[in-house]
PDB file of C-alpha atoms in Angstrom:
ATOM      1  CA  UNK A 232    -171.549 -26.543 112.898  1.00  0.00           C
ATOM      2  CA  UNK A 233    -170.180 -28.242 110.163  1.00  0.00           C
ATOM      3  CA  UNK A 234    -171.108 -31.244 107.930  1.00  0.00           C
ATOM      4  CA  UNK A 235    -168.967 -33.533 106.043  1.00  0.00           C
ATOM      5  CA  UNK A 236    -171.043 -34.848 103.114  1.00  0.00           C
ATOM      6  CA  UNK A 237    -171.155 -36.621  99.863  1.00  0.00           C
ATOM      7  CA  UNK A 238    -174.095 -34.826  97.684  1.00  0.00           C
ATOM      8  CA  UNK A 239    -174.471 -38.097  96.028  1.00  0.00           C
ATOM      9  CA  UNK A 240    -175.083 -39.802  99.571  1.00  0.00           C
ATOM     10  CA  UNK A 241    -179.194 -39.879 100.588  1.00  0.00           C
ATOM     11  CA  UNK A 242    -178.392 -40.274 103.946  1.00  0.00           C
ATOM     12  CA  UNK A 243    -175.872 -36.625 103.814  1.00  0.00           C
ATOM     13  CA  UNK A 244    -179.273 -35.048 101.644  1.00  0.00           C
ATOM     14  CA  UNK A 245    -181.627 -36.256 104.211  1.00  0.00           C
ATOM     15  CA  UNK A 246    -179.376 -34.588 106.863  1.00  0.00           C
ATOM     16  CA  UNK A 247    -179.159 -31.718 104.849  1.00  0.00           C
ATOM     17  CA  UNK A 248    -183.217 -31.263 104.850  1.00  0.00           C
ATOM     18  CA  UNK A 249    -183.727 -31.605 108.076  1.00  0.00           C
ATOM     19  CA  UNK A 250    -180.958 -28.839 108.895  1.00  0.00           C
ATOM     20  CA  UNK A 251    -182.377 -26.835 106.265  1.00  0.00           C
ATOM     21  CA  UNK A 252    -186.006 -27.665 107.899  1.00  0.00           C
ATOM     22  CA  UNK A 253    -184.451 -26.578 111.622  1.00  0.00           C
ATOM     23  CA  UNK A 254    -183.114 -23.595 109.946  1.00  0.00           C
ATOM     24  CA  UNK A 255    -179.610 -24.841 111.533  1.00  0.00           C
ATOM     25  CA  UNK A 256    -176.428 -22.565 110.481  1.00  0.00           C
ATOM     26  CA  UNK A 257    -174.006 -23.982 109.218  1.00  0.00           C
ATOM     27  CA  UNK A 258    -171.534 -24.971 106.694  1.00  0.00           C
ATOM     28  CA  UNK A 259    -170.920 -27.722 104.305  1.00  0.00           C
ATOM     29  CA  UNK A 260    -167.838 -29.411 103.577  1.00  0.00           C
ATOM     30  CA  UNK A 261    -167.722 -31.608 100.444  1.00  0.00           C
ATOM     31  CA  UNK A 262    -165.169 -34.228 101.626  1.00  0.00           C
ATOM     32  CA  UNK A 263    -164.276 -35.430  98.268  1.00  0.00           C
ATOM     33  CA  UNK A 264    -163.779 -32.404  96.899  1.00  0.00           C
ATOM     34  CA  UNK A 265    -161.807 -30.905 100.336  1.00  0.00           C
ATOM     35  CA  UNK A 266    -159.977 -34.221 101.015  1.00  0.00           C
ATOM     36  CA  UNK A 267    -159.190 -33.721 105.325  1.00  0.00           C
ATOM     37  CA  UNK A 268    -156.209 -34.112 106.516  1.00  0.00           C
ATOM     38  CA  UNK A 269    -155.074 -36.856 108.400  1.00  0.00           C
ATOM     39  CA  UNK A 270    -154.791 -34.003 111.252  1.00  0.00           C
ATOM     40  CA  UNK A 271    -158.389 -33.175 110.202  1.00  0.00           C
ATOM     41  CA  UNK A 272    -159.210 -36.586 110.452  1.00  0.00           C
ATOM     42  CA  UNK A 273    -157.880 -37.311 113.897  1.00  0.00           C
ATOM     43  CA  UNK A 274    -159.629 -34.501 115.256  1.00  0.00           C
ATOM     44  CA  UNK A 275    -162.809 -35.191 114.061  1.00  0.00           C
ATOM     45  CA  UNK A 276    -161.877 -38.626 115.879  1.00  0.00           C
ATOM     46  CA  UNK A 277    -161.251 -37.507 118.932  1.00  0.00           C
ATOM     47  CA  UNK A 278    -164.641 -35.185 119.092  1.00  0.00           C
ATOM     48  CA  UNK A 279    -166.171 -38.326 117.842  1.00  0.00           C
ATOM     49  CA  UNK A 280    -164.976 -40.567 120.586  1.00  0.00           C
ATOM     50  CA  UNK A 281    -164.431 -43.291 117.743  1.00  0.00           C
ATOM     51  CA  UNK A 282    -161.138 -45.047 115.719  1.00  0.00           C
ATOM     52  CA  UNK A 283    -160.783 -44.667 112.462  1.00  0.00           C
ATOM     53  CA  UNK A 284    -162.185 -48.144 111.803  1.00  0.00           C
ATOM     54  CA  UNK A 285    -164.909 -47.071 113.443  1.00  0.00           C
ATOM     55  CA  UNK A 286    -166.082 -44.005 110.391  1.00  0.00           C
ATOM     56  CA  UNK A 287    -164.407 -46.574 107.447  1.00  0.00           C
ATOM     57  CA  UNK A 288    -167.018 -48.013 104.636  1.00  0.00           C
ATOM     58  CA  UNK A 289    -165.234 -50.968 104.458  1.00  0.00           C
ATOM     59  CA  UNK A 290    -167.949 -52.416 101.330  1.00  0.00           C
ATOM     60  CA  UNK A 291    -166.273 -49.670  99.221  1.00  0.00           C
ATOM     61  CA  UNK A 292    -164.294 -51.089  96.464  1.00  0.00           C
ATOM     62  CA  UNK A 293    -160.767 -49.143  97.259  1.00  0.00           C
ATOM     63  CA  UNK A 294    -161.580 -51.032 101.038  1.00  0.00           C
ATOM     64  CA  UNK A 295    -161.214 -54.355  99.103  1.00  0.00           C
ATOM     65  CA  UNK A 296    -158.223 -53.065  97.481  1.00  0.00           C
ATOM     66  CA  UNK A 297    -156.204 -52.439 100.341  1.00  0.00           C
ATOM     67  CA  UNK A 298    -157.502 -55.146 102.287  1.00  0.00           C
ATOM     68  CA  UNK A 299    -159.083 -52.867 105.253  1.00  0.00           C
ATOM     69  CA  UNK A 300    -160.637 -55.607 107.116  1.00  0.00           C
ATOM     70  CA  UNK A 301    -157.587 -57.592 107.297  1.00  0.00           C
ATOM     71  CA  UNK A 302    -155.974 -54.793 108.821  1.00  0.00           C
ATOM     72  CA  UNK A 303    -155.391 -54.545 112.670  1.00  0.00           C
ATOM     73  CA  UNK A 304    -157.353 -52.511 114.998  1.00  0.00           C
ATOM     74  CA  UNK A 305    -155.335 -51.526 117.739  1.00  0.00           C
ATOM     75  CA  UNK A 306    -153.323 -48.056 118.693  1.00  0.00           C
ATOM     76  CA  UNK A 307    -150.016 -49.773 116.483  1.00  0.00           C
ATOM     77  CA  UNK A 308    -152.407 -49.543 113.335  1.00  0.00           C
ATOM     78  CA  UNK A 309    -154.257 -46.330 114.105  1.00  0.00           C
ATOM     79  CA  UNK A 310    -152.197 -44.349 111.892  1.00  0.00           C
ATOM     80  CA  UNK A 311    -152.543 -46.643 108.839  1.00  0.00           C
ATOM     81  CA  UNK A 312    -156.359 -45.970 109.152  1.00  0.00           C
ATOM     82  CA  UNK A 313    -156.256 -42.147 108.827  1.00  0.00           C
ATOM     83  CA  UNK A 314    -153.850 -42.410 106.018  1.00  0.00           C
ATOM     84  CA  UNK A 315    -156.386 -44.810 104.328  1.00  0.00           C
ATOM     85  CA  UNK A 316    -158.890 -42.481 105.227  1.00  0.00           C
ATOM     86  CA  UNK A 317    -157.384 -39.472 104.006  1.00  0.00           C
ATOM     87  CA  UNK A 318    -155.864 -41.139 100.401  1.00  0.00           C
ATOM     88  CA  UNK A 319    -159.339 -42.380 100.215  1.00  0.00           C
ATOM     89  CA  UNK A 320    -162.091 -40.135 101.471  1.00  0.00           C
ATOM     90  CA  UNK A 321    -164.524 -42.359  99.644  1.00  0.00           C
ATOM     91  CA  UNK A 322    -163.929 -44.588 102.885  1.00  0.00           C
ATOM     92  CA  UNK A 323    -165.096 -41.932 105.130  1.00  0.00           C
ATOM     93  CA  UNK A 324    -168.436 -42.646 107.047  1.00  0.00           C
ATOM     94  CA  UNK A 325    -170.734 -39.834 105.716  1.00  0.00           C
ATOM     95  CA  UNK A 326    -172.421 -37.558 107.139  1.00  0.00           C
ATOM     96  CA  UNK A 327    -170.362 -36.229 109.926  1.00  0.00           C
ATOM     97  CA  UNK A 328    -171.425 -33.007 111.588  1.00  0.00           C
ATOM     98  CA  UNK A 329    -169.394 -31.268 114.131  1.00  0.00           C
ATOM     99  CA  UNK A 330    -171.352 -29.988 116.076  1.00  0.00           C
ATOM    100  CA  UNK A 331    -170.750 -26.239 118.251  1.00  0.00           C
ATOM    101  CA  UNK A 332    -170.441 -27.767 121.639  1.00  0.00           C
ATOM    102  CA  UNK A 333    -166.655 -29.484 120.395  1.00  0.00           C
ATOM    103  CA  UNK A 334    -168.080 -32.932 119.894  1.00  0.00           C
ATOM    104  CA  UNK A 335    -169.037 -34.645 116.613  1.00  0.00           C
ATOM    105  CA  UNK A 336    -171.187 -37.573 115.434  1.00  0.00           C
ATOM    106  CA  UNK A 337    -171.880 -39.630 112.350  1.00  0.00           C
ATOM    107  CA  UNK A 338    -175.409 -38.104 111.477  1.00  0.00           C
ATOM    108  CA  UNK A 339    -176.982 -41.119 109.725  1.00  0.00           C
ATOM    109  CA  UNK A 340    -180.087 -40.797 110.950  1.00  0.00           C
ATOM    110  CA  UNK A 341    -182.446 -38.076 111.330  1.00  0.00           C
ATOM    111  CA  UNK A 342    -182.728 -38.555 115.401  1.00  0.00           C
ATOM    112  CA  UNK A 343    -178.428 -37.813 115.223  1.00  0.00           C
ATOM    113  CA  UNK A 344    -179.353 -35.018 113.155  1.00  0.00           C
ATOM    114  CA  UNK A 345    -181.399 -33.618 115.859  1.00  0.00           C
ATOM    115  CA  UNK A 346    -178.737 -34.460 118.653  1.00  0.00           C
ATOM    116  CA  UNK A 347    -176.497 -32.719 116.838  1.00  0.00           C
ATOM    117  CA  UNK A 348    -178.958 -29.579 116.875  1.00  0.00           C
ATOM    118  CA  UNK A 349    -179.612 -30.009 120.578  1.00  0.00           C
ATOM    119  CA  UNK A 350    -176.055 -29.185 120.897  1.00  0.00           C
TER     120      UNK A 350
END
């Protein structure tokens, strides 16, 4: 598996410890660092099941900037997203793992952490 994280996010460290506790393989992906693609990012999309305004932290100040939660959510505006997304990984939802089965979730809390190891 694989997990998207911010090593200045608690929630990405607390998901970290508990994979670490599990003794889960796997490997970590600094997202802000190794900016994903906007391929990358529909991917991880489609094993999440979710839009791209689903994963954005629209509090973040480059959110306010470009005026995210004016923007439309529908299939026309999709693509605008995951550009924002990927100019702007800061907007990312964090942590994401992928997990080995093919899907993927947002790993905010320690019970997703352990779905994600039950797969």
């Amino acid at each position: 598996m694989e997990i998207w994280i911010n090593p200045a996010c608690s929630k990405c460290r607390s998901a970290i410890t508990l994979l670490d506790a599990e003794g889960a393989d796997y490997t970590v992906r600094r997202y802000l660092e190794d900016v994903p693609s906007e391929d990358e990012i529909r991917a991880v999309l489609d094993r999440l099941g979710l839009e791209p305004w689903d994963i954005t932290r629209t509090q973040e100040a480059a959110a306010k900037e470009l005026g995210l939660k004016e923007w439309a959510r529908d299939d026309t505006s999709r693509d605008r997203w995951i550009k924002a997304l990927s100019a702007h990984p800061k907007l990312i939802q964090r942590p994401i793992i992928t997990a080995d089965d093919g899907t993927a979730l947002v790993a905010r809390t320690d019970d997703a952490v352990r779905d994600a190891l039950s797969r």
